[in-house]
Amino acid sequence: MKYYVVLLSVLIERTWSTNDAPQQLKFPPWFKFGAATAAHQIEGAWNVSDKTPSVWDVFSHEKPSRIGDGSNGDVACDSYHLWREDIEMVTHLGLHFYRFSISWPRLLPSGFPDRISSAGRRYYSELIDGLLAAGVEPVVTVYHWDLPQSLQDLGGWTNPLVVDWFADYARVVFSLFADRVKTWITINEPLVFCDGAYTMGVYAPGVLSPDIGKYLCNRHALLAHAKAWRIYDQEFRDRYRGKISLANTITWYEPADGETDDVAEIVRQYGGGIFSHPIFSKKGGWPPVIAKMIAENSRRQGYPKSRLPPFTEKEIKFIRGTYDFYALNYYTSRVVRRARPGETIDAWPFFGAPELNVSLTVRPEWKKAPPSWFYINPVGIRHQIRWLKEQYGDVEVLIAENGYASHDPTAHDMDRVQFYKDHLEQVLLSIYEDGVNVTGFTAWSLMDNYEWMDGYVPKFGLFAVDFNDQRTRSPRTSASYYAAIIREHALIEPPEYLSVTQNATNTNTSYNSLILSFVLIVYFIK
């Protein structure tokens, strides 16, 4: 049956490709499209060969109640064994690039470079070579949350030595793969793995230390990124001419009715500025408004100095400028207002709300996706991109993640189609009306996978994965739509017969195409 679904997918793509997009809906010639995954979320094979446990292996095994469905990533999508099928999906979509991450404990079983796993090295090398043979650029994330548990036992991201541990690991990765990989992301979403772990305890390693731990993690993640960037810059760039940055997930914040923009800007500086200002601003260091607020809060709480550890002048210079582009992950938005006296502030899903004494809400017109934190506001991605330009100048922006989660495993995912259409429209407006240098878009995710604390319940995939069998991958309608956009290099309307609004004025052409698709499927089944 899988092949009949693929046939229908191809026929739908052919129908979409007949659209003639106006010039303003064309993407610039240099614009690239990709899709993304992460090692722990898809690879499985958690204890195969000499791989050692990551913090997520231990967290999900020892505390299954912290995972929405009690599951773990032991098998996940089994991409460690099925990577060739992953490449088939990538080529089916016609992607220009595929973003994936390397598992630190798979490549370096001890966490240190004393021994490189031959099995881990072979796996990633074969994946990279397979992508290149298919004409697809590998975009590699060095760290996507799977810290070796052996290093967590030594303090993990709260230990200042983690800066050197990460740098040593990154050097190994570059030495093995930089000859074939030209785009790198050092660290993915430090806001989440620092604040989510230490503020809420909902992410591995689940150590609650909201006052101290999360800010140590913040500081060390920035220094680790900077050290890895400088290693690449000094030791590998001249030979391989690649680009490297880190990826930040940023929620767009706007003021509630009756509030000034000042309160929203403070939240933006926390949510986006903490991991941007030290790298991308001209002065470097923590965002001044955030450093001042945390210092004042710390004094009121009885601490002798700020809980946000300051950078030395040498460290400020070391971190500043360590980028070649801005990698932005965008999903959702919030409305900000000042907290009322005596109001209880919830740290979820914005971990800094108690620190900033703000309350977050949403606008009633924002449609909710199934995950508790996910409200859809497509224009938010344009606002966020424009904010980055206002803050940091004409930096190149790569949208490194954007996608929609549902709880529906079926193939006909028109909500996801609409989500991508609406967000890509805002990306085009960012390029043509706001003059932002956006050079690429990455769909999250290539396929359904293990979504951390939510387990396998949210379905983000362009391809569905049947986790009850042999991890069979099947294209959804959104895969066909995304493939058509890539092929036409333009934003095109879904055919009327697949419209979310089910417009009654369907064209005969679209209707006949759908009938033809099903007739052919019936013919092949017979």
mmCIF file with all atom_site columns, N, CA and C in Angstrom, residues 206-260:
data_model
loop_
_atom_site.group_PDB
_atom_site.id
_atom_site.type_symbol
_atom_site.label_atom_id
_atom_site.label_alt_id
_atom_site.label_comp_id
_atom_site.label_asym_id
_atom_site.label_entity_id
_atom_site.label_seq_id
_atom_site.pdbx_PDB_ins_code
_atom_site.Cartn_x
_atom_site.Cartn_y
_atom_site.Cartn_z
_atom_site.occupancy
_atom_site.B_iso_or_equiv
_atom_site.pdbx_formal_charge
_atom_site.auth_seq_id
_atom_site.auth_comp_id
_atom_site.auth_asym_id
_atom_site.auth_atom_id
_atom_site.pdbx_PDB_model_num
ATOM 1   N N  . GLY A 1 206 ? 17.209 17.056 34.119 1.00 0.00 ? 206 GLY A N  1
ATOM 2   C CA . GLY A 1 206 ? 16.148 17.229 35.108 1.00 0.00 ? 206 GLY A CA 1
ATOM 3   C C  . GLY A 1 206 ? 16.627 17.644 36.474 1.00 0.00 ? 206 GLY A C  1
ATOM 4   N N  . VAL A 1 207 ? 17.649 18.497 36.505 1.00 0.00 ? 207 VAL A N  1
ATOM 5   C CA . VAL A 1 207 ? 18.204 18.983 37.774 1.00 0.00 ? 207 VAL A CA 1
ATOM 6   C C  . VAL A 1 207 ? 17.604 20.358 38.067 1.00 0.00 ? 207 VAL A C  1
ATOM 7   N N  . LEU A 1 208 ? 16.810 20.462 39.118 1.00 0.00 ? 208 LEU A N  1
ATOM 8   C CA . LEU A 1 208 ? 16.170 21.734 39.444 1.00 0.00 ? 208 LEU A CA 1
ATOM 9   C C  . LEU A 1 208 ? 17.160 22.665 40.135 1.00 0.00 ? 208 LEU A C  1
ATOM 10  N N  . SER A 1 209 ? 17.485 23.750 39.458 1.00 0.00 ? 209 SER A N  1
ATOM 11  C CA . SER A 1 209 ? 18.339 24.792 40.032 1.00 0.00 ? 209 SER A CA 1
ATOM 12  C C  . SER A 1 209 ? 18.048 26.095 39.298 1.00 0.00 ? 209 SER A C  1
ATOM 13  N N  . PRO A 1 210 ? 16.820 26.626 39.478 1.00 0.00 ? 210 PRO A N  1
ATOM 14  C CA . PRO A 1 210 ? 16.404 27.785 38.686 1.00 0.00 ? 210 PRO A CA 1
ATOM 15  C C  . PRO A 1 210 ? 17.181 29.059 38.990 1.00 0.00 ? 210 PRO A C  1
ATOM 16  N N  . ASP A 1 211 ? 17.680 29.207 40.206 1.00 0.00 ? 211 ASP A N  1
ATOM 17  C CA . ASP A 1 211 ? 18.406 30.430 40.545 1.00 0.00 ? 211 ASP A CA 1
ATOM 18  C C  . ASP A 1 211 ? 19.833 30.434 40.016 1.00 0.00 ? 211 ASP A C  1
ATOM 19  N N  . ILE A 1 212 ? 20.499 29.273 40.087 1.00 0.00 ? 212 ILE A N  1
ATOM 20  C CA . ILE A 1 212 ? 21.929 29.220 39.794 1.00 0.00 ? 212 ILE A CA 1
ATOM 21  C C  . ILE A 1 212 ? 22.248 28.368 38.567 1.00 0.00 ? 212 ILE A C  1
ATOM 22  N N  . GLY A 1 213 ? 21.746 27.138 38.549 1.00 0.00 ? 213 GLY A N  1
ATOM 23  C CA . GLY A 1 213 ? 22.146 26.178 37.537 1.00 0.00 ? 213 GLY A CA 1
ATOM 24  C C  . GLY A 1 213 ? 21.907 26.639 36.116 1.00 0.00 ? 213 GLY A C  1
ATOM 25  N N  . LYS A 1 214 ? 20.720 27.231 35.875 1.00 0.00 ? 214 LYS A N  1
ATOM 26  C CA . LYS A 1 214 ? 20.420 27.600 34.490 1.00 0.00 ? 214 LYS A CA 1
ATOM 27  C C  . LYS A 1 214 ? 21.353 28.689 33.978 1.00 0.00 ? 214 LYS A C  1
ATOM 28  N N  . TYR A 1 215 ? 21.794 29.600 34.846 1.00 0.00 ? 215 TYR A N  1
ATOM 29  C CA . TYR A 1 215 ? 22.669 30.677 34.382 1.00 0.00 ? 215 TYR A CA 1
ATOM 30  C C  . TYR A 1 215 ? 24.105 30.201 34.207 1.00 0.00 ? 215 TYR A C  1
ATOM 31  N N  . LEU A 1 216 ? 24.527 29.218 35.012 1.00 0.00 ? 216 LEU A N  1
ATOM 32  C CA . LEU A 1 216 ? 25.821 28.595 34.750 1.00 0.00 ? 216 LEU A CA 1
ATOM 33  C C  . LEU A 1 216 ? 25.796 27.897 33.391 1.00 0.00 ? 216 LEU A C  1
ATOM 34  N N  . CYS A 1 217 ? 24.709 27.174 33.129 1.00 0.00 ? 217 CYS A N  1
ATOM 35  C CA . CYS A 1 217 ? 24.542 26.492 31.841 1.00 0.00 ? 217 CYS A CA 1
ATOM 36  C C  . CYS A 1 217 ? 24.556 27.495 30.692 1.00 0.00 ? 217 CYS A C  1
ATOM 37  N N  . ASN A 1 218 ? 23.826 28.598 30.848 1.00 0.00 ? 218 ASN A N  1
ATOM 38  C CA . ASN A 1 218 ? 23.788 29.640 29.815 1.00 0.00 ? 218 ASN A CA 1
ATOM 39  C C  . ASN A 1 218 ? 25.196 30.127 29.479 1.00 0.00 ? 218 ASN A C  1
ATOM 40  N N  . ARG A 1 219 ? 25.929 30.457 30.527 1.00 0.00 ? 219 ARG A N  1
ATOM 41  C CA . ARG A 1 219 ? 27.277 31.013 30.361 1.00 0.00 ? 219 ARG A CA 1
ATOM 42  C C  . ARG A 1 219 ? 28.212 30.024 29.671 1.00 0.00 ? 219 ARG A C  1
ATOM 43  N N  . HIS A 1 220 ? 28.190 28.796 30.144 1.00 0.00 ? 220 HIS A N  1
ATOM 44  C CA . HIS A 1 220 ? 29.121 27.801 29.605 1.00 0.00 ? 220 HIS A CA 1
ATOM 45  C C  . HIS A 1 220 ? 28.757 27.396 28.182 1.00 0.00 ? 220 HIS A C  1
ATOM 46  N N  . ALA A 1 221 ? 27.458 27.385 27.862 1.00 0.00 ? 221 ALA A N  1
ATOM 47  C CA . ALA A 1 221 ? 27.053 27.063 26.493 1.00 0.00 ? 221 ALA A CA 1
ATOM 48  C C  . ALA A 1 221 ? 27.568 28.111 25.515 1.00 0.00 ? 221 ALA A C  1
ATOM 49  N N  . LEU A 1 222 ? 27.499 29.381 25.898 1.00 0.00 ? 222 LEU A N  1
ATOM 50  C CA . LEU A 1 222 ? 28.006 30.438 25.022 1.00 0.00 ? 222 LEU A CA 1
ATOM 51  C C  . LEU A 1 222 ? 29.517 30.342 24.842 1.00 0.00 ? 222 LEU A C  1
ATOM 52  N N  . LEU A 1 223 ? 30.230 30.080 25.917 1.00 0.00 ? 223 LEU A N  1
ATOM 53  C CA . LEU A 1 223 ? 31.682 29.935 25.818 1.00 0.00 ? 223 LEU A CA 1
ATOM 54  C C  . LEU A 1 223 ? 32.054 28.700 25.003 1.00 0.00 ? 223 LEU A C  1
ATOM 55  N N  . ALA A 1 224 ? 31.289 27.613 25.172 1.00 0.00 ? 224 ALA A N  1
ATOM 56  C CA . ALA A 1 224 ? 31.561 26.391 24.409 1.00 0.00 ? 224 ALA A CA 1
ATOM 57  C C  . ALA A 1 224 ? 31.334 26.623 22.926 1.00 0.00 ? 224 ALA A C  1
ATOM 58  N N  . HIS A 1 225 ? 30.233 27.288 22.594 1.00 0.00 ? 225 HIS A N  1
ATOM 59  C CA . HIS A 1 225 ? 29.996 27.630 21.187 1.00 0.00 ? 225 HIS A CA 1
ATOM 60  C C  . HIS A 1 225 ? 31.146 28.453 20.630 1.00 0.00 ? 225 HIS A C  1
ATOM 61  N N  . ALA A 1 226 ? 31.528 29.490 21.360 1.00 0.00 ? 226 ALA A N  1
ATOM 62  C CA . ALA A 1 226 ? 32.578 30.392 20.866 1.00 0.00 ? 226 ALA A CA 1
ATOM 63  C C  . ALA A 1 226 ? 33.891 29.641 20.659 1.00 0.00 ? 226 ALA A C  1
ATOM 64  N N  . LYS A 1 227 ? 34.221 28.739 21.574 1.00 0.00 ? 227 LYS A N  1
ATOM 65  C CA . LYS A 1 227 ? 35.477 28.005 21.442 1.00 0.00 ? 227 LYS A CA 1
ATOM 66  C C  . LYS A 1 227 ? 35.443 27.081 20.229 1.00 0.00 ? 227 LYS A C  1
ATOM 67  N N  . ALA A 1 228 ? 34.301 26.415 20.014 1.00 0.00 ? 228 ALA A N  1
ATOM 68  C CA . ALA A 1 228 ? 34.165 25.552 18.841 1.00 0.00 ? 228 ALA A CA 1
ATOM 69  C C  . ALA A 1 228 ? 34.230 26.368 17.555 1.00 0.00 ? 228 ALA A C  1
ATOM 70  N N  . TRP A 1 229 ? 33.575 27.532 17.550 1.00 0.00 ? 229 TRP A N  1
ATOM 71  C CA . TRP A 1 229 ? 33.598 28.398 16.357 1.00 0.00 ? 229 TRP A CA 1
ATOM 72  C C  . TRP A 1 229 ? 35.034 28.810 16.046 1.00 0.00 ? 229 TRP A C  1
ATOM 73  N N  . ARG A 1 230 ? 35.786 29.176 17.051 1.00 0.00 ? 230 ARG A N  1
ATOM 74  C CA . ARG A 1 230 ? 37.161 29.642 16.828 1.00 0.00 ? 230 ARG A CA 1
ATOM 75  C C  . ARG A 1 230 ? 38.072 28.486 16.407 1.00 0.00 ? 230 ARG A C  1
ATOM 76  N N  . ILE A 1 231 ? 37.805 27.289 16.894 1.00 0.00 ? 231 ILE A N  1
ATOM 77  C CA . ILE A 1 231 ? 38.563 26.130 16.418 1.00 0.00 ? 231 ILE A CA 1
ATOM 78  C C  . ILE A 1 231 ? 38.336 25.934 14.926 1.00 0.00 ? 231 ILE A C  1
ATOM 79  N N  . TYR A 1 232 ? 37.066 25.992 14.512 1.00 0.00 ? 232 TYR A N  1
ATOM 80  C CA . TYR A 1 232 ? 36.785 25.848 13.079 1.00 0.00 ? 232 TYR A CA 1
ATOM 81  C C  . TYR A 1 232 ? 37.431 26.984 12.290 1.00 0.00 ? 232 TYR A C  1
ATOM 82  N N  . ASP A 1 233 ? 37.290 28.199 12.800 1.00 0.00 ? 233 ASP A N  1
ATOM 83  C CA . ASP A 1 233 ? 37.800 29.370 12.100 1.00 0.00 ? 233 ASP A CA 1
ATOM 84  C C  . ASP A 1 233 ? 39.320 29.309 11.915 1.00 0.00 ? 233 ASP A C  1
ATOM 85  N N  . GLN A 1 234 ? 40.013 28.856 12.928 1.00 0.00 ? 234 GLN A N  1
ATOM 86  C CA . GLN A 1 234 ? 41.472 28.882 12.903 1.00 0.00 ? 234 GLN A CA 1
ATOM 87  C C  . GLN A 1 234 ? 42.098 27.625 12.302 1.00 0.00 ? 234 GLN A C  1
ATOM 88  N N  . GLU A 1 235 ? 41.424 26.488 12.417 1.00 0.00 ? 235 GLU A N  1
ATOM 89  C CA . GLU A 1 235 ? 42.037 25.229 12.014 1.00 0.00 ? 235 GLU A CA 1
ATOM 90  C C  . GLU A 1 235 ? 41.435 24.596 10.762 1.00 0.00 ? 235 GLU A C  1
ATOM 91  N N  . PHE A 1 236 ? 40.208 24.987 10.382 1.00 0.00 ? 236 PHE A N  1
ATOM 92  C CA . PHE A 1 236 ? 39.531 24.284 9.298  1.00 0.00 ? 236 PHE A CA 1
ATOM 93  C C  . PHE A 1 236 ? 39.000 25.193 8.186  1.00 0.00 ? 236 PHE A C  1
ATOM 94  N N  . ARG A 1 237 ? 38.766 26.460 8.480  1.00 0.00 ? 237 ARG A N  1
ATOM 95  C CA . ARG A 1 237 ? 38.086 27.304 7.501  1.00 0.00 ? 237 ARG A CA 1
ATOM 96  C C  . ARG A 1 237 ? 38.891 27.489 6.217  1.00 0.00 ? 237 ARG A C  1
ATOM 97  N N  . ASP A 1 238 ? 40.178 27.716 6.335  1.00 0.00 ? 238 ASP A N  1
ATOM 98  C CA . ASP A 1 238 ? 40.982 27.959 5.139  1.00 0.00 ? 238 ASP A CA 1
ATOM 99  C C  . ASP A 1 238 ? 40.957 26.770 4.181  1.00 0.00 ? 238 ASP A C  1
ATOM 100 N N  . ARG A 1 239 ? 40.898 25.566 4.747  1.00 0.00 ? 239 ARG A N  1
ATOM 101 C CA . ARG A 1 239 ? 40.891 24.370 3.891  1.00 0.00 ? 239 ARG A CA 1
ATOM 102 C C  . ARG A 1 239 ? 39.521 24.077 3.302  1.00 0.00 ? 239 ARG A C  1
ATOM 103 N N  . TYR A 1 240 ? 38.461 24.296 4.101  1.00 0.00 ? 240 TYR A N  1
ATOM 104 C CA . TYR A 1 240 ? 37.161 23.775 3.694  1.00 0.00 ? 240 TYR A CA 1
ATOM 105 C C  . TYR A 1 240 ? 36.112 24.835 3.396  1.00 0.00 ? 240 TYR A C  1
ATOM 106 N N  . ARG A 1 241 ? 36.361 26.092 3.772  1.00 0.00 ? 241 ARG A N  1
ATOM 107 C CA . ARG A 1 241 ? 35.491 27.207 3.388  1.00 0.00 ? 241 ARG A CA 1
ATOM 108 C C  . ARG A 1 241 ? 34.048 27.014 3.786  1.00 0.00 ? 241 ARG A C  1
ATOM 109 N N  . GLY A 1 242 ? 33.840 26.524 5.008  1.00 0.00 ? 242 GLY A N  1
ATOM 110 C CA . GLY A 1 242 ? 32.478 26.340 5.484  1.00 0.00 ? 242 GLY A CA 1
ATOM 111 C C  . GLY A 1 242 ? 31.981 27.510 6.299  1.00 0.00 ? 242 GLY A C  1
ATOM 112 N N  . LYS A 1 243 ? 30.738 27.381 6.800  1.00 0.00 ? 243 LYS A N  1
ATOM 113 C CA . LYS A 1 243 ? 30.113 28.394 7.646  1.00 0.00 ? 243 LYS A CA 1
ATOM 114 C C  . LYS A 1 243 ? 29.625 27.725 8.920  1.00 0.00 ? 243 LYS A C  1
ATOM 115 N N  . ILE A 1 244 ? 29.591 28.511 10.010 1.00 0.00 ? 244 ILE A N  1
ATOM 116 C CA . ILE A 1 244 ? 29.259 27.913 11.299 1.00 0.00 ? 244 ILE A CA 1
ATOM 117 C C  . ILE A 1 244 ? 28.597 28.939 12.212 1.00 0.00 ? 244 ILE A C  1
ATOM 118 N N  . SER A 1 245 ? 27.601 28.493 12.973 1.00 0.00 ? 245 SER A N  1
ATOM 119 C CA . SER A 1 245 ? 26.914 29.351 13.936 1.00 0.00 ? 245 SER A CA 1
ATOM 120 C C  . SER A 1 245 ? 26.272 28.455 14.985 1.00 0.00 ? 245 SER A C  1
ATOM 121 N N  . LEU A 1 246 ? 25.401 29.026 15.827 1.00 0.00 ? 246 LEU A N  1
ATOM 122 C CA . LEU A 1 246 ? 24.572 28.225 16.726 1.00 0.00 ? 246 LEU A CA 1
ATOM 123 C C  . LEU A 1 246 ? 23.114 28.512 16.399 1.00 0.00 ? 246 LEU A C  1
ATOM 124 N N  . ALA A 1 247 ? 22.211 27.661 16.874 1.00 0.00 ? 247 ALA A N  1
ATOM 125 C CA . ALA A 1 247 ? 20.786 27.821 16.580 1.00 0.00 ? 247 ALA A CA 1
ATOM 126 C C  . ALA A 1 247 ? 20.032 28.218 17.840 1.00 0.00 ? 247 ALA A C  1
ATOM 127 N N  . ASN A 1 248 ? 19.242 29.279 17.735 1.00 0.00 ? 248 ASN A N  1
ATOM 128 C CA . ASN A 1 248 ? 18.426 29.757 18.847 1.00 0.00 ? 248 ASN A CA 1
ATOM 129 C C  . ASN A 1 248 ? 16.949 29.586 18.526 1.00 0.00 ? 248 ASN A C  1
ATOM 130 N N  . THR A 1 249 ? 16.204 29.068 19.483 1.00 0.00 ? 249 THR A N  1
ATOM 131 C CA . THR A 1 249 ? 14.754 29.061 19.349 1.00 0.00 ? 249 THR A CA 1
ATOM 132 C C  . THR A 1 249 ? 14.217 30.312 20.025 1.00 0.00 ? 249 THR A C  1
ATOM 133 N N  . ILE A 1 250 ? 13.426 31.087 19.300 1.00 0.00 ? 250 ILE A N  1
ATOM 134 C CA . ILE A 1 250 ? 12.929 32.350 19.828 1.00 0.00 ? 250 ILE A CA 1
ATOM 135 C C  . ILE A 1 250 ? 11.426 32.437 19.602 1.00 0.00 ? 250 ILE A C  1
ATOM 136 N N  . THR A 1 251 ? 10.709 32.612 20.686 1.00 0.00 ? 251 THR A N  1
ATOM 137 C CA . THR A 1 251 ? 9.281  32.907 20.619 1.00 0.00 ? 251 THR A CA 1
ATOM 138 C C  . THR A 1 251 ? 9.121  34.401 20.382 1.00 0.00 ? 251 THR A C  1
ATOM 139 N N  . TRP A 1 252 ? 8.151  34.762 19.536 1.00 0.00 ? 252 TRP A N  1
ATOM 140 C CA . TRP A 1 252 ? 7.892  36.187 19.331 1.00 0.00 ? 252 TRP A CA 1
ATOM 141 C C  . TRP A 1 252 ? 6.995  36.696 20.454 1.00 0.00 ? 252 TRP A C  1
ATOM 142 N N  . TYR A 1 253 ? 7.381  37.827 21.052 1.00 0.00 ? 253 TYR A N  1
ATOM 143 C CA . TYR A 1 253 ? 6.621  38.427 22.156 1.00 0.00 ? 253 TYR A CA 1
ATOM 144 C C  . TYR A 1 253 ? 6.125  39.802 21.747 1.00 0.00 ? 253 TYR A C  1
ATOM 145 N N  . GLU A 1 254 ? 4.846  40.043 21.978 1.00 0.00 ? 254 GLU A N  1
ATOM 146 C CA . GLU A 1 254 ? 4.274  41.344 21.682 1.00 0.00 ? 254 GLU A CA 1
ATOM 147 C C  . GLU A 1 254 ? 3.479  41.826 22.887 1.00 0.00 ? 254 GLU A C  1
ATOM 148 N N  . PRO A 1 255 ? 3.348  43.145 23.048 1.00 0.00 ? 255 PRO A N  1
ATOM 149 C CA . PRO A 1 255 ? 2.684  43.661 24.252 1.00 0.00 ? 255 PRO A CA 1
ATOM 150 C C  . PRO A 1 255 ? 1.184  43.408 24.233 1.00 0.00 ? 255 PRO A C  1
ATOM 151 N N  . ALA A 1 256 ? 0.641  43.137 25.406 1.00 0.00 ? 256 ALA A N  1
ATOM 152 C CA . ALA A 1 256 ? -0.812 43.023 25.537 1.00 0.00 ? 256 ALA A CA 1
ATOM 153 C C  . ALA A 1 256 ? -1.454 44.382 25.325 1.00 0.00 ? 256 ALA A C  1
ATOM 154 N N  . ASP A 1 257 ? -2.719 44.379 25.025 1.00 0.00 ? 257 ASP A N  1
ATOM 155 C CA . ASP A 1 257 ? -3.442 45.637 24.845 1.00 0.00 ? 257 ASP A CA 1
ATOM 156 C C  . ASP A 1 257 ? -3.304 46.479 26.110 1.00 0.00 ? 257 ASP A C  1
ATOM 157 N N  . GLY A 1 258 ? -2.909 47.729 25.913 1.00 0.00 ? 258 GLY A N  1
ATOM 158 C CA . GLY A 1 258 ? -2.736 48.628 27.040 1.00 0.00 ? 258 GLY A CA 1
ATOM 159 C C  . GLY A 1 258 ? -1.324 48.647 27.594 1.00 0.00 ? 258 GLY A C  1
ATOM 160 N N  . GLU A 1 259 ? -0.482 47.706 27.189 1.00 0.00 ? 259 GLU A N  1
ATOM 161 C CA . GLU A 1 259 ? 0.914  47.682 27.620 1.00 0.00 ? 259 GLU A CA 1
ATOM 162 C C  . GLU A 1 259 ? 1.779  48.421 26.598 1.00 0.00 ? 259 GLU A C  1
ATOM 163 N N  . THR A 1 260 ? 2.868  48.981 27.082 1.00 0.00 ? 260 THR A N  1
ATOM 164 C CA . THR A 1 260 ? 3.844  49.561 26.158 1.00 0.00 ? 260 THR A CA 1
ATOM 165 C C  . THR A 1 260 ? 4.729  48.447 25.614 1.00 0.00 ? 260 THR A C  1
#
